[in-house]
Amino acid sequence: MWTHSIAAVCLTFSPAIVVPQASDAGVGLPGSVVSSDSTVFSGRDGQLDVNVPRIQDHGIDIDGRLDEEAWTRAAVLTEFTQYEPVEGIPSTEATEVHVFYTSDAIYFGLRAYDSEPDLILANLGDRDRAALLDDWIRISLDTFDDQRQAYVFYTNPLGLQADGLWIEGMQRRMAMSVAID
């Protein structure tokens, strides 16, 4: 299993991420920090409108561990589906995303599980020159609420980061499956 946390500033939210949903308390992956008052959302069950809690005194250290109390109050996103190689089928490995926001930032804590950790691909390199041949996680924030452009943040298991703006119809760069500016 590898776990990495990233934080990104986002002052506006898509209306879809603040619609309240009923709590599915106590659901989580083995080793997770989900508490009984967490709200868990399943992508496979179509629970795509997520109530992201605002937390004032979060006390988060960006250190790759999700052991602070604030993570137990975060919304938890689970049961993702693939988009490659076959779109819409259940993901082959479990991932959970914890998310909350403060007055000036949105925080994502990710737990990406792998049944064959010896096969995880991760390389060190320059920031924003992430090798997409590595295993990686991408967070896309559609702050424009148009489903045509988004701010994107990538990280690999070693913490190598890349970010940019994804725009629908943008020309693709060599060796990348998506076009990022």
PDB file of C-alpha atoms in Angstrom:
ATOM      1  CA  MET A   1       0.000   0.000   0.000  1.00  0.00           C
ATOM      2  CA  TRP A   2       1.201   3.504  -0.670  1.00  0.00           C
ATOM      3  CA  THR A   3      -0.347   6.652   0.717  1.00  0.00           C
ATOM      4  CA  HIS A   4       0.322  10.245  -0.225  1.00  0.00           C
ATOM      5  CA  SER A   5      -1.397  13.490   0.749  1.00  0.00           C
ATOM      6  CA  ILE A   6      -1.581  16.657  -1.285  1.00  0.00           C
ATOM      7  CA  ALA A   7      -3.257  19.983  -0.645  1.00  0.00           C
ATOM      8  CA  ALA A   8      -4.423  22.475  -3.224  1.00  0.00           C
ATOM      9  CA  VAL A   9      -5.949  25.899  -2.845  1.00  0.00           C
ATOM     10  CA  CYS A  10      -9.407  26.230  -4.344  1.00  0.00           C
ATOM     11  CA  LEU A  11     -11.644  29.130  -3.330  1.00  0.00           C
ATOM     12  CA  THR A  12     -14.698  28.167  -5.384  1.00  0.00           C
ATOM     13  CA  PHE A  13     -16.446  24.830  -5.501  1.00  0.00           C
ATOM     14  CA  SER A  14     -18.550  23.147  -8.142  1.00  0.00           C
ATOM     15  CA  PRO A  15     -22.151  23.051  -6.847  1.00  0.00           C
ATOM     16  CA  ALA A  16     -22.042  19.255  -7.160  1.00  0.00           C
ATOM     17  CA  ILE A  17     -19.598  18.842  -4.285  1.00  0.00           C
ATOM     18  CA  VAL A  18     -21.669  20.596  -1.643  1.00  0.00           C
ATOM     19  CA  VAL A  19     -25.008  18.795  -2.008  1.00  0.00           C
ATOM     20  CA  PRO A  20     -25.764  16.931   1.258  1.00  0.00           C
ATOM     21  CA  GLN A  21     -26.077  13.144   1.135  1.00  0.00           C
ATOM     22  CA  ALA A  22     -27.144  10.577   3.701  1.00  0.00           C
ATOM     23  CA  SER A  23     -24.303   9.146   5.766  1.00  0.00           C
ATOM     24  CA  ASP A  24     -23.115   5.593   5.221  1.00  0.00           C
ATOM     25  CA  ALA A  25     -21.297   5.468   8.542  1.00  0.00           C
ATOM     26  CA  GLY A  26     -18.616   2.985   9.389  1.00  0.00           C
ATOM     27  CA  VAL A  27     -17.731   1.882   5.837  1.00  0.00           C
ATOM     28  CA  GLY A  28     -14.088   1.921   4.813  1.00  0.00           C
ATOM     29  CA  LEU A  29     -11.090  -0.023   3.684  1.00  0.00           C
ATOM     30  CA  PRO A  30      -8.904  -2.053   6.024  1.00  0.00           C
ATOM     31  CA  GLY A  31      -6.501   0.228   7.873  1.00  0.00           C
ATOM     32  CA  SER A  32      -8.526   3.352   7.119  1.00  0.00           C
ATOM     33  CA  VAL A  33      -9.298   6.094   9.605  1.00  0.00           C
ATOM     34  CA  VAL A  34     -13.022   6.258   8.794  1.00  0.00           C
ATOM     35  CA  SER A  35     -15.029   7.014  11.925  1.00  0.00           C
ATOM     36  CA  SER A  36     -18.722   6.544  12.571  1.00  0.00           C
ATOM     37  CA  ASP A  37     -19.446  10.198  11.795  1.00  0.00           C
ATOM     38  CA  SER A  38     -17.702  10.150   8.404  1.00  0.00           C
ATOM     39  CA  THR A  39     -19.754  10.339   5.258  1.00  0.00           C
ATOM     40  CA  VAL A  40     -18.770   7.687   2.720  1.00  0.00           C
ATOM     41  CA  PHE A  41     -19.636   7.966  -0.970  1.00  0.00           C
ATOM     42  CA  SER A  42     -19.452   5.120  -3.509  1.00  0.00           C
ATOM     43  CA  GLY A  43     -18.691   6.023  -7.109  1.00  0.00           C
ATOM     44  CA  ARG A  44     -19.981   2.664  -8.344  1.00  0.00           C
ATOM     45  CA  ASP A  45     -23.307   3.327  -6.616  1.00  0.00           C
ATOM     46  CA  GLY A  46     -23.588   6.680  -8.393  1.00  0.00           C
ATOM     47  CA  GLN A  47     -23.047   8.742  -5.246  1.00  0.00           C
ATOM     48  CA  LEU A  48     -21.395  11.602  -7.113  1.00  0.00           C
ATOM     49  CA  ASP A  49     -22.832  14.577  -5.211  1.00  0.00           C
ATOM     50  CA  VAL A  50     -20.481  14.811  -2.251  1.00  0.00           C
ATOM     51  CA  ASN A  51     -21.018  16.800   0.922  1.00  0.00           C
ATOM     52  CA  VAL A  52     -17.479  18.022   1.648  1.00  0.00           C
ATOM     53  CA  PRO A  53     -17.211  19.201   5.262  1.00  0.00           C
ATOM     54  CA  ARG A  54     -15.600  22.483   6.244  1.00  0.00           C
ATOM     55  CA  ILE A  55     -13.182  22.028   9.135  1.00  0.00           C
ATOM     56  CA  GLN A  56     -11.841  25.047  11.001  1.00  0.00           C
ATOM     57  CA  ASP A  57      -9.100  23.739  13.300  1.00  0.00           C
ATOM     58  CA  HIS A  58      -7.679  20.937  11.208  1.00  0.00           C
ATOM     59  CA  GLY A  59      -4.096  20.624  12.526  1.00  0.00           C
ATOM     60  CA  ILE A  60      -2.941  18.813   9.357  1.00  0.00           C
ATOM     61  CA  ASP A  61       0.738  18.194   8.629  1.00  0.00           C
ATOM     62  CA  ILE A  62       1.348  17.481   4.940  1.00  0.00           C
ATOM     63  CA  ASP A  63       3.493  14.434   5.655  1.00  0.00           C
ATOM     64  CA  GLY A  64       1.905  11.541   3.754  1.00  0.00           C
ATOM     65  CA  ARG A  65       0.150  10.177   6.860  1.00  0.00           C
ATOM     66  CA  LEU A  66      -3.568  10.494   7.489  1.00  0.00           C
ATOM     67  CA  ASP A  67      -3.384  10.179  11.253  1.00  0.00           C
ATOM     68  CA  GLU A  68      -4.749  13.565  12.384  1.00  0.00           C
ATOM     69  CA  GLU A  69      -8.279  13.729  13.793  1.00  0.00           C
ATOM     70  CA  ALA A  70      -9.500  15.963  10.934  1.00  0.00           C
ATOM     71  CA  TRP A  71      -9.252  13.050   8.487  1.00  0.00           C
ATOM     72  CA  THR A  72     -11.882  11.139  10.514  1.00  0.00           C
ATOM     73  CA  ARG A  73     -14.363  13.956   9.796  1.00  0.00           C
ATOM     74  CA  ALA A  74     -13.595  14.162   6.062  1.00  0.00           C
ATOM     75  CA  ALA A  75     -15.884  12.929   3.312  1.00  0.00           C
ATOM     76  CA  VAL A  76     -14.608   9.573   2.040  1.00  0.00           C
ATOM     77  CA  LEU A  77     -14.836   8.667  -1.653  1.00  0.00           C
ATOM     78  CA  THR A  78     -14.651   4.944  -2.448  1.00  0.00           C
ATOM     79  CA  GLU A  79     -15.430   2.265  -5.051  1.00  0.00           C
ATOM     80  CA  PHE A  80     -14.045   4.012  -8.099  1.00  0.00           C
ATOM     81  CA  THR A  81     -14.429   2.820 -11.670  1.00  0.00           C
ATOM     82  CA  GLN A  82     -11.791   2.703 -14.397  1.00  0.00           C
ATOM     83  CA  TYR A  83     -11.526   4.916 -17.432  1.00  0.00           C
ATOM     84  CA  GLU A  84      -8.628   2.974 -18.990  1.00  0.00           C
ATOM     85  CA  PRO A  85      -8.376   0.378 -20.446  1.00  0.00           C
ATOM     86  CA  VAL A  86     -12.158  -0.190 -20.139  1.00  0.00           C
ATOM     87  CA  GLU A  87     -14.283   2.731 -18.997  1.00  0.00           C
ATOM     88  CA  GLY A  88     -16.891   2.168 -16.296  1.00  0.00           C
ATOM     89  CA  ILE A  89     -15.841  -1.217 -14.910  1.00  0.00           C
ATOM     90  CA  PRO A  90     -14.879  -1.529 -11.219  1.00  0.00           C
ATOM     91  CA  SER A  91     -11.288  -0.568 -10.501  1.00  0.00           C
ATOM     92  CA  THR A  92      -8.917  -3.489 -10.042  1.00  0.00           C
ATOM     93  CA  GLU A  93      -7.411  -2.007  -6.873  1.00  0.00           C
ATOM     94  CA  ALA A  94      -9.102  -0.221  -3.978  1.00  0.00           C
ATOM     95  CA  THR A  95      -8.578   3.502  -3.447  1.00  0.00           C
ATOM     96  CA  GLU A  96     -10.164   5.831  -0.945  1.00  0.00           C
ATOM     97  CA  VAL A  97     -10.001   9.615  -0.988  1.00  0.00           C
ATOM     98  CA  HIS A  98     -10.603  11.695   2.116  1.00  0.00           C
ATOM     99  CA  VAL A  99     -11.518  15.329   1.431  1.00  0.00           C
ATOM    100  CA  PHE A 100     -12.373  18.407   3.472  1.00  0.00           C
ATOM    101  CA  TYR A 101     -11.833  22.119   3.126  1.00  0.00           C
ATOM    102  CA  THR A 102     -10.921  25.101   5.267  1.00  0.00           C
ATOM    103  CA  SER A 103     -11.351  28.832   4.717  1.00  0.00           C
ATOM    104  CA  ASP A 104      -8.404  28.870   2.300  1.00  0.00           C
ATOM    105  CA  ALA A 105      -7.666  25.343   1.015  1.00  0.00           C
ATOM    106  CA  ILE A 106      -9.108  21.989   0.042  1.00  0.00           C
ATOM    107  CA  TYR A 107      -7.309  18.893   1.377  1.00  0.00           C
ATOM    108  CA  PHE A 108      -7.174  15.467  -0.230  1.00  0.00           C
ATOM    109  CA  GLY A 109      -5.792  12.436   1.586  1.00  0.00           C
ATOM    110  CA  LEU A 110      -5.463   9.352  -0.599  1.00  0.00           C
ATOM    111  CA  ARG A 111      -5.020   5.706   0.256  1.00  0.00           C
ATOM    112  CA  ALA A 112      -4.154   3.676  -2.812  1.00  0.00           C
ATOM    113  CA  TYR A 113      -3.974  -0.052  -2.153  1.00  0.00           C
ATOM    114  CA  ASP A 114      -2.093  -2.482  -4.362  1.00  0.00           C
ATOM    115  CA  SER A 115      -2.336  -6.270  -4.181  1.00  0.00           C
ATOM    116  CA  GLU A 116       1.118  -6.522  -5.800  1.00  0.00           C
ATOM    117  CA  PRO A 117       3.195  -3.757  -4.181  1.00  0.00           C
ATOM    118  CA  ASP A 118       6.432  -5.101  -5.704  1.00  0.00           C
ATOM    119  CA  LEU A 119       5.082  -4.101  -9.122  1.00  0.00           C
ATOM    120  CA  ILE A 120       4.406  -0.449  -8.227  1.00  0.00           C
ATOM    121  CA  LEU A 121       6.181   1.854 -10.688  1.00  0.00           C
ATOM    122  CA  ALA A 122       7.558   5.125  -9.304  1.00  0.00           C
ATOM    123  CA  ASN A 123      10.509   7.243 -10.330  1.00  0.00           C
ATOM    124  CA  LEU A 124      12.025  10.409  -8.953  1.00  0.00           C
ATOM    125  CA  GLY A 125      12.439  13.321 -11.312  1.00  0.00           C
ATOM    126  CA  ASP A 126      11.779  16.997 -11.841  1.00  0.00           C
ATOM    127  CA  ARG A 127       8.503  18.536 -10.734  1.00  0.00           C
ATOM    128  CA  ASP A 128       5.982  18.887 -13.577  1.00  0.00           C
ATOM    129  CA  ARG A 129       7.896  16.321 -15.628  1.00  0.00           C
ATOM    130  CA  ALA A 130       6.072  13.364 -14.148  1.00  0.00           C
ATOM    131  CA  ALA A 131       6.486  10.143 -16.042  1.00  0.00           C
ATOM    132  CA  LEU A 132       2.951   8.987 -16.732  1.00  0.00           C
ATOM    133  CA  LEU A 133       4.331   5.492 -17.153  1.00  0.00           C
ATOM    134  CA  ASP A 134       4.577   5.446 -13.343  1.00  0.00           C
ATOM    135  CA  ASP A 135       1.647   4.593 -11.115  1.00  0.00           C
ATOM    136  CA  TRP A 136      -0.025   7.888 -10.280  1.00  0.00           C
ATOM    137  CA  ILE A 137      -3.144   9.565  -8.992  1.00  0.00           C
ATOM    138  CA  ARG A 138      -4.778  12.569 -10.642  1.00  0.00           C
ATOM    139  CA  ILE A 139      -7.211  14.953  -9.003  1.00  0.00           C
ATOM    140  CA  SER A 140      -9.216  17.109 -11.398  1.00  0.00           C
ATOM    141  CA  LEU A 141     -11.059  20.148 -10.059  1.00  0.00           C
ATOM    142  CA  ASP A 142     -13.777  21.454 -12.375  1.00  0.00           C
ATOM    143  CA  THR A 143     -13.961  24.887 -10.759  1.00  0.00           C
ATOM    144  CA  PHE A 144     -15.502  26.258 -13.970  1.00  0.00           C
ATOM    145  CA  ASP A 145     -18.426  23.801 -13.572  1.00  0.00           C
ATOM    146  CA  ASP A 146     -18.528  23.202 -17.335  1.00  0.00           C
ATOM    147  CA  GLN A 147     -17.115  19.637 -17.585  1.00  0.00           C
ATOM    148  CA  ARG A 148     -14.761  20.902 -20.311  1.00  0.00           C
ATOM    149  CA  GLN A 149     -11.767  22.225 -18.362  1.00  0.00           C
ATOM    150  CA  ALA A 150     -10.223  21.527 -15.001  1.00  0.00           C
ATOM    151  CA  TYR A 151      -7.219  22.172 -12.811  1.00  0.00           C
ATOM    152  CA  VAL A 152      -5.338  18.894 -12.461  1.00  0.00           C
ATOM    153  CA  PHE A 153      -2.888  17.662  -9.848  1.00  0.00           C
ATOM    154  CA  TYR A 154      -0.833  14.471 -10.255  1.00  0.00           C
ATOM    155  CA  THR A 155       1.343  12.630  -7.781  1.00  0.00           C
ATOM    156  CA  ASN A 156       3.191   9.337  -7.957  1.00  0.00           C
ATOM    157  CA  PRO A 157       3.933   7.014  -4.990  1.00  0.00           C
ATOM    158  CA  LEU A 158       7.199   8.858  -4.278  1.00  0.00           C
ATOM    159  CA  GLY A 159       5.487  12.244  -4.113  1.00  0.00           C
ATOM    160  CA  LEU A 160       6.617  13.555  -7.504  1.00  0.00           C
ATOM    161  CA  GLN A 161       4.083  16.238  -8.412  1.00  0.00           C
ATOM    162  CA  ALA A 162       2.757  17.769 -11.594  1.00  0.00           C
ATOM    163  CA  ASP A 163      -0.113  20.162 -12.124  1.00  0.00           C
ATOM    164  CA  GLY A 164      -1.741  22.157 -14.857  1.00  0.00           C
ATOM    165  CA  LEU A 165      -4.920  23.025 -16.676  1.00  0.00           C
ATOM    166  CA  TRP A 166      -6.760  20.385 -18.716  1.00  0.00           C
ATOM    167  CA  ILE A 167      -8.894  21.777 -21.533  1.00  0.00           C
ATOM    168  CA  GLU A 168     -11.140  19.607 -23.698  1.00  0.00           C
ATOM    169  CA  GLY A 169      -9.912  19.358 -27.274  1.00  0.00           C
ATOM    170  CA  MET A 170      -6.391  20.546 -26.462  1.00  0.00           C
ATOM    171  CA  GLN A 171      -3.643  19.070 -28.635  1.00  0.00           C
ATOM    172  CA  ARG A 172      -1.958  16.079 -26.959  1.00  0.00           C
ATOM    173  CA  ARG A 173       1.718  16.082 -26.051  1.00  0.00           C
ATOM    174  CA  MET A 174       3.944  13.153 -26.919  1.00  0.00           C
ATOM    175  CA  ALA A 175       3.946  10.310 -24.384  1.00  0.00           C
ATOM    176  CA  MET A 176       0.943  11.722 -22.518  1.00  0.00           C
ATOM    177  CA  SER A 177      -2.564  10.300 -22.676  1.00  0.00           C
ATOM    178  CA  VAL A 178      -4.085  13.710 -21.893  1.00  0.00           C
ATOM    179  CA  ALA A 179      -3.224  17.268 -22.825  1.00  0.00           C
ATOM    180  CA  ILE A 180      -2.165  19.393 -19.886  1.00  0.00           C
ATOM    181  CA  ASP A 181      -1.054  23.020 -20.099  1.00  0.00           C
TER     182      ASP A 181
END
